[in-house]
Coordinates of C-alpha atoms in Angstrom, one line a residue:
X104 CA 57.8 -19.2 10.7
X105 CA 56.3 -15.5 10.0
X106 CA 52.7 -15.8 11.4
X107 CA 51.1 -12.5 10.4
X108 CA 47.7 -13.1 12.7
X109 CA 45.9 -16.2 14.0
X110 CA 42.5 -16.3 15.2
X111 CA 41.8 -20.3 17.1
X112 CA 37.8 -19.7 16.8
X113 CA 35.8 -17.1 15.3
X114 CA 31.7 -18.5 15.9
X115 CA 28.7 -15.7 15.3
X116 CA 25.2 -16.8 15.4
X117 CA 22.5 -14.6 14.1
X118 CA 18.9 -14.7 14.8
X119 CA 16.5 -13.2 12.3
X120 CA 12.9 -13.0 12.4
X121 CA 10.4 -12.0 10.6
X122 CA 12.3 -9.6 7.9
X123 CA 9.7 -8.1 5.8
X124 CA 8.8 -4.9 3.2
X125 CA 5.2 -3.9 3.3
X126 CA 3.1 -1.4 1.8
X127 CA 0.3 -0.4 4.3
X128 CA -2.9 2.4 3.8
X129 CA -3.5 5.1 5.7
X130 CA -5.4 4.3 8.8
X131 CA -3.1 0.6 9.5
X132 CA -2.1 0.6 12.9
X133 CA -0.6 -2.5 15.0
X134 CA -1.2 -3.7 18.6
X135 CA 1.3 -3.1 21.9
X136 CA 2.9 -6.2 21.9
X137 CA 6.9 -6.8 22.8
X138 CA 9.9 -9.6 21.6
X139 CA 12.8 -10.5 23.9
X140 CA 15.0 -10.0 20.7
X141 CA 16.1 -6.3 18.7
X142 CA 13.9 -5.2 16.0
X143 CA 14.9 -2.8 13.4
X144 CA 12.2 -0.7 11.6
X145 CA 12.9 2.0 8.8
X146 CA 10.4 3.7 7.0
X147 CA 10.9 3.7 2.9
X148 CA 7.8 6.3 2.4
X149 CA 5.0 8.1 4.4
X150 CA 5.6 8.2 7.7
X151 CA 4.7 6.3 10.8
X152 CA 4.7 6.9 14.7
X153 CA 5.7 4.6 16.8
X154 CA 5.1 4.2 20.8
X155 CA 8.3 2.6 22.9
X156 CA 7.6 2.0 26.2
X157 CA 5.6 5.0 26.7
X158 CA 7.7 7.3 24.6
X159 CA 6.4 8.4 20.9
X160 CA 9.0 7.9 17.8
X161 CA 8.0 10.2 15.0
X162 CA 9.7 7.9 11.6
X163 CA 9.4 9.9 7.9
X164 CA 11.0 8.8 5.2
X165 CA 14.5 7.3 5.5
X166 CA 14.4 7.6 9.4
X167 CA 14.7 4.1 10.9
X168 CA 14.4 2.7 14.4
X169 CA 16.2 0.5 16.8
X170 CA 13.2 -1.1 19.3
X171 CA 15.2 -2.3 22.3
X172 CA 14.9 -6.1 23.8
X173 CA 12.0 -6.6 25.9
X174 CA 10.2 -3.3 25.6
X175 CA 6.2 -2.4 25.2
X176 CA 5.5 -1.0 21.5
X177 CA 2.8 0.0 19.3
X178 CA 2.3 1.8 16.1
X179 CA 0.0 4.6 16.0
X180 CA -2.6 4.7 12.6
X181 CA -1.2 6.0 10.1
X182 CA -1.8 9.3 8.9
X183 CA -0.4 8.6 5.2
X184 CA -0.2 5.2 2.6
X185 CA 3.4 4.2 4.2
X186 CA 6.2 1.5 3.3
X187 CA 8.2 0.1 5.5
X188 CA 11.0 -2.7 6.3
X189 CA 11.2 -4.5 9.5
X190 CA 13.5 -7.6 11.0
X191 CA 14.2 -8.6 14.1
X192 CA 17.4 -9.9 15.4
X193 CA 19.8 -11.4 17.9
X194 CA 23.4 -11.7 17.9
X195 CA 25.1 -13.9 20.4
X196 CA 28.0 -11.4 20.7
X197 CA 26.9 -9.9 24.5
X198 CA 29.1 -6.7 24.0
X199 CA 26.8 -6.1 21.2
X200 CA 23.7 -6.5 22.3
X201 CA 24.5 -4.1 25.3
X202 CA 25.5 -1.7 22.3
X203 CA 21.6 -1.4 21.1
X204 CA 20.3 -2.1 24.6
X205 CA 21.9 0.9 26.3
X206 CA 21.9 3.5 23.4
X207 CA 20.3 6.8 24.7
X208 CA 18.6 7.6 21.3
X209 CA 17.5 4.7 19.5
X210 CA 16.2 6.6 16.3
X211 CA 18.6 7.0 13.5
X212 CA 17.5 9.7 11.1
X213 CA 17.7 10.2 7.6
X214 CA 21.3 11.2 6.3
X215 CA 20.1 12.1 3.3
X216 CA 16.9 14.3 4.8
X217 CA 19.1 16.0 7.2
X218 CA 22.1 16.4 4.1
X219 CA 24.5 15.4 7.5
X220 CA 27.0 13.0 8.2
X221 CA 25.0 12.3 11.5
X222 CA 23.7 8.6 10.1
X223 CA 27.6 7.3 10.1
X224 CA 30.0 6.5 7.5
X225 CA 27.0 4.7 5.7
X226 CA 23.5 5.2 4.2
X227 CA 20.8 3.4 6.1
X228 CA 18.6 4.2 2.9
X229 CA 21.0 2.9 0.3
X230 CA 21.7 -0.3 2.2
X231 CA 17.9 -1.2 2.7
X232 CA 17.1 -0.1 -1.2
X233 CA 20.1 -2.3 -2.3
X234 CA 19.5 -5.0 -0.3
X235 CA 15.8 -5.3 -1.9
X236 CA 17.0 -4.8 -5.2
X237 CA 19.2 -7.7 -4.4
X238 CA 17.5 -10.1 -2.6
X239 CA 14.2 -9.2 -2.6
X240 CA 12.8 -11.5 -5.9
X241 CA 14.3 -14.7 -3.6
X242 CA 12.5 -13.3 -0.7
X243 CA 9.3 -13.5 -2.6
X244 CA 10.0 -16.8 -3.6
X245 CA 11.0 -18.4 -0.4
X246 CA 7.8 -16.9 1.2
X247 CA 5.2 -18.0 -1.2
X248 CA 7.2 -21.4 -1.1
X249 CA 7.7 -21.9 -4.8
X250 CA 11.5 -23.0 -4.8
X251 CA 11.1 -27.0 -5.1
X252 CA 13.5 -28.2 -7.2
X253 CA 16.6 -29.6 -5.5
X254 CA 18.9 -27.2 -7.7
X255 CA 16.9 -24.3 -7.3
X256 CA 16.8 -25.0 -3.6
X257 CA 21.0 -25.5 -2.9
X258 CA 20.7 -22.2 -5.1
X259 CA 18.3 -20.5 -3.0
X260 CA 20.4 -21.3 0.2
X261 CA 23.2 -20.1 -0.6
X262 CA 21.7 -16.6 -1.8
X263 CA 19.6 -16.7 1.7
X264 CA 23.5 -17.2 3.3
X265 CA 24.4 -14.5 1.5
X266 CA 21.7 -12.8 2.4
X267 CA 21.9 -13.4 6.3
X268 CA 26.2 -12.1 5.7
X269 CA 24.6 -9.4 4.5
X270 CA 22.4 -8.8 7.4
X271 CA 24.8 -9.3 10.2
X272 CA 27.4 -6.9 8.6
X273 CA 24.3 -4.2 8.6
X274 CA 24.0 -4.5 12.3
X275 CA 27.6 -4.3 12.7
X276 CA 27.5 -0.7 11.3
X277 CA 24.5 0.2 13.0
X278 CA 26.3 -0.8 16.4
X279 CA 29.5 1.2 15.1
X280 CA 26.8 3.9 14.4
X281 CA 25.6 4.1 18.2
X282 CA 29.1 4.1 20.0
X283 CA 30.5 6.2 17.5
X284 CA 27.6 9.1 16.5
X285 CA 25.5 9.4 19.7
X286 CA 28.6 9.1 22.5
X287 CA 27.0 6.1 23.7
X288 CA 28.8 5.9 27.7
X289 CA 28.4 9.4 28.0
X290 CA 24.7 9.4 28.3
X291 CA 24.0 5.8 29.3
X292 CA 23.2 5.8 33.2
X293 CA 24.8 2.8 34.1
X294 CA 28.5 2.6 35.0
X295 CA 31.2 0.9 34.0
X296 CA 30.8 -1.5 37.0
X297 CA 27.7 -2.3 36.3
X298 CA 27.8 -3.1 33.0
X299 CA 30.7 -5.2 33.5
X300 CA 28.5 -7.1 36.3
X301 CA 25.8 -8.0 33.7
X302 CA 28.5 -9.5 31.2
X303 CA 30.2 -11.8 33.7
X304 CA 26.9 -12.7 34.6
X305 CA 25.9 -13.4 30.8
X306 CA 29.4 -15.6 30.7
X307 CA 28.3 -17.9 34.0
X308 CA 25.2 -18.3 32.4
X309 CA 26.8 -19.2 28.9
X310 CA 29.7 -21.0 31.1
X311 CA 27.2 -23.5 33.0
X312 CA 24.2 -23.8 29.9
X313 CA 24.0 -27.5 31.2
X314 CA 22.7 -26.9 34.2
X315 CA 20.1 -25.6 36.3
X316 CA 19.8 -21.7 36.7
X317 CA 19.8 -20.9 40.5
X318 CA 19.8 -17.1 40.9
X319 CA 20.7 -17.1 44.3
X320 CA 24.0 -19.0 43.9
X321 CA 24.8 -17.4 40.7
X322 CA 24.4 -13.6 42.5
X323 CA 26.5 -15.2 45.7
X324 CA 29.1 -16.2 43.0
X325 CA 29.5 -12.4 41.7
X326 CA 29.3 -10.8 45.2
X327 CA 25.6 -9.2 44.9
X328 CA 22.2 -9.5 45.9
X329 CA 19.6 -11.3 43.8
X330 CA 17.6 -8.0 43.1
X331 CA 20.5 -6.0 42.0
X332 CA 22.1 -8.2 40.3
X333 CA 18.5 -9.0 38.0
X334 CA 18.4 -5.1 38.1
X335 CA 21.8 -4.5 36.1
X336 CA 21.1 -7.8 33.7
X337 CA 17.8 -6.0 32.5
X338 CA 19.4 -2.9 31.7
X339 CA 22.1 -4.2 29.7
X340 CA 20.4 -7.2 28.1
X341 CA 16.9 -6.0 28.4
X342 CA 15.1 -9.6 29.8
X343 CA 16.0 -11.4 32.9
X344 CA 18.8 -13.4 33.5
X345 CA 16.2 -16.3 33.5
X346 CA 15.4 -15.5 29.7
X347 CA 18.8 -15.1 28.7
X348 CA 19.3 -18.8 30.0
X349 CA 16.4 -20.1 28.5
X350 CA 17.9 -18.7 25.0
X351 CA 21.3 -20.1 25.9
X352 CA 19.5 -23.5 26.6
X353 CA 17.7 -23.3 23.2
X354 CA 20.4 -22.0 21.3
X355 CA 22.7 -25.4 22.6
X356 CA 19.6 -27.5 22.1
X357 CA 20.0 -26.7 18.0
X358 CA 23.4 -27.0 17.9
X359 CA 23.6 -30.6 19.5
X360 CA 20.3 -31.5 17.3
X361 CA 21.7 -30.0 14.4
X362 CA 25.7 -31.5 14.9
X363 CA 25.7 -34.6 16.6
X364 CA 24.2 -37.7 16.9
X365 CA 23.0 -37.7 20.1
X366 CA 19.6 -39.3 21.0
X367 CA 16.6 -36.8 22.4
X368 CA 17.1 -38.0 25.9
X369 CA 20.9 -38.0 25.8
X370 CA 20.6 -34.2 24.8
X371 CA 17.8 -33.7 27.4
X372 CA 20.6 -35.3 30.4
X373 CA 22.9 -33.3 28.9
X374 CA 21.3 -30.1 29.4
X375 CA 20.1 -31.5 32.8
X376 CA 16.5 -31.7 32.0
X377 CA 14.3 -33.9 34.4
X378 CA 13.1 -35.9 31.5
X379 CA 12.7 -36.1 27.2
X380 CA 9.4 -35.4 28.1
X381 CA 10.3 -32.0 30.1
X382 CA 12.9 -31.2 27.5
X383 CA 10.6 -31.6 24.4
X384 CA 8.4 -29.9 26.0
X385 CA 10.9 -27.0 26.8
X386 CA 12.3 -27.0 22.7
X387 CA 8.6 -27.1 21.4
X388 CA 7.9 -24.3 23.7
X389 CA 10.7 -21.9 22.8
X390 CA 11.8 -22.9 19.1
X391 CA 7.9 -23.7 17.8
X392 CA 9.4 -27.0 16.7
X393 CA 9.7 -30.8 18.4
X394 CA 13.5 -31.8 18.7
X395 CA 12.9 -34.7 16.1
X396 CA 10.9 -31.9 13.6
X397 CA 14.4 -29.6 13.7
X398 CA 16.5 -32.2 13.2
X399 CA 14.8 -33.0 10.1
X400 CA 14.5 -30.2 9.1
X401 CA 17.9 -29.3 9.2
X402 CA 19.3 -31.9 7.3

């Protein structure tokens, strides 16, 4: 037998949340506030300044911005009537979120304001006006909630699928864009040994998702102290290790609700909660939902 490639298990989850357009007046402005997950903002027309962790980001049309995990932002009022599309994101891939979370620049500008190749192999501006003209009518639809007919709703899906394919490939070119276009290693301050600390830490912490965290043993385990070892997980990651773990927990949580028929308390031993009560408490908490309300709803 001739086997040309073969790949056992290829498995990529993708968080998006709140993925909107808007069209905002002069004068709008929006509160510091922070997620533990990547948002992506571009601006479509006007402009816009926004505030990251102290440091002012000047968007005009067809610039875009990558807002780091875990980081303090704001947007200044307006001085113009300005459109803009926004999502945020998570990719369980930890090699890539390192990608966005240690990029010196964040801002991507516009390749076709600058007439440069600097914005990549692709059009930030083309991608975002062709992925409106293509999904944005279902959008629409799914937000005002007017799909409700079965076929229209196995339709529906399957374009949001598409839509979420879509999606995932544009942040693998905007990753592409930050190693390949702003020499990511050569100004990130952390080294090589650092970074590689933080990942193996990410893979105990994927590696033992159904148990306890205890930082202490975990930083004994990799050969470093408690601090340090918290120290390089931020930088790479941009939230604590304890965060990260929660995620992992809640990630494993769906998966088990969503792909087995597991009662809520054998999930909740399995995951080495104290109780259903503590674990329903924990999913509520981080997901917005009961354990029994996601598994309905994802049927």
């Amino acid at each position: 037998m001739e086997q040309l490639f073969r790949i056992p298990k290829l498995y990529t989850s993708i968080l998006l949340e709140s993925l909107h357009y808007a069209k905002v007046e002069k004068g709008w402005t929006y509160p510091n506030h922070r997620h533990f997950i990547f948002e992506f903002i571009y601006c479509a027309s006007g402009s816009m300044e926004q505030w990251v962790n102290g440091q002012p980001f000047v968007l005009k049309e067809g610039d875009s911005l990558i807002v780091k995990s875990g980081l303090y932002h704001h947007t200044a009022p307006l001085s113009e009537d300005t459109e803009f599309f926004v999502f945020h994101f998570d990719v369980d891939m930890k090699e890539v979120q390192t990608i966005f979370q240690i990029a010196a620049n964040p801002l991507i500008p516009s390749q076709e304001r600058t007439q440069s190749d600097q914005a990549g192999i692709f059009s930030v501006s083309s991608w975002v006006k062709g992925f409106i003209e293509e999904f944005g009518e279902t959008l629409i639809k799914h937000e005002d909630s007017l799909i409700k007919e079965v076929e229209e709703r196995l339709a529906s899906s399957v374009i949001l699928l598409r839509m979420q394919m879509r999606i995932l490939d544009f942040i693998g070119l905007l990753a592409d864009y930050f190693i390949k276009d702003t020499k990511l290693l050569e100004h990130n301050k952390m080294n090589a040994s650092q970074i590689n600390l933080a990942h193996e830490v990410a893979y105990q912490l994927e590696l033992h998702s159904g148990e306890r965290l205890q930082i202490n043993e975990l930083a004994k385990h990799v050969g470093v102290n408690r601090s340090y070892l918290s120290s390089c997980f931020k930088q790479v990651y941009g939230i604590a290790p304890r965060e990260y773990f929660t995620k992992i927990k809640a990630r494993t949580a769906k998966l088990l609700l969503q792909n087995t028929d597991l009662t809520i308390e054998e999930i909740s031993t399995k995951l080495d909660f104290s109780s259903s009560a503590h674990f329903s408490k924990f999913f509520l908490n981080t997901v917005g939902l009961s354990p029994l309300k996601y598994r309905n709803a994802s049927k």
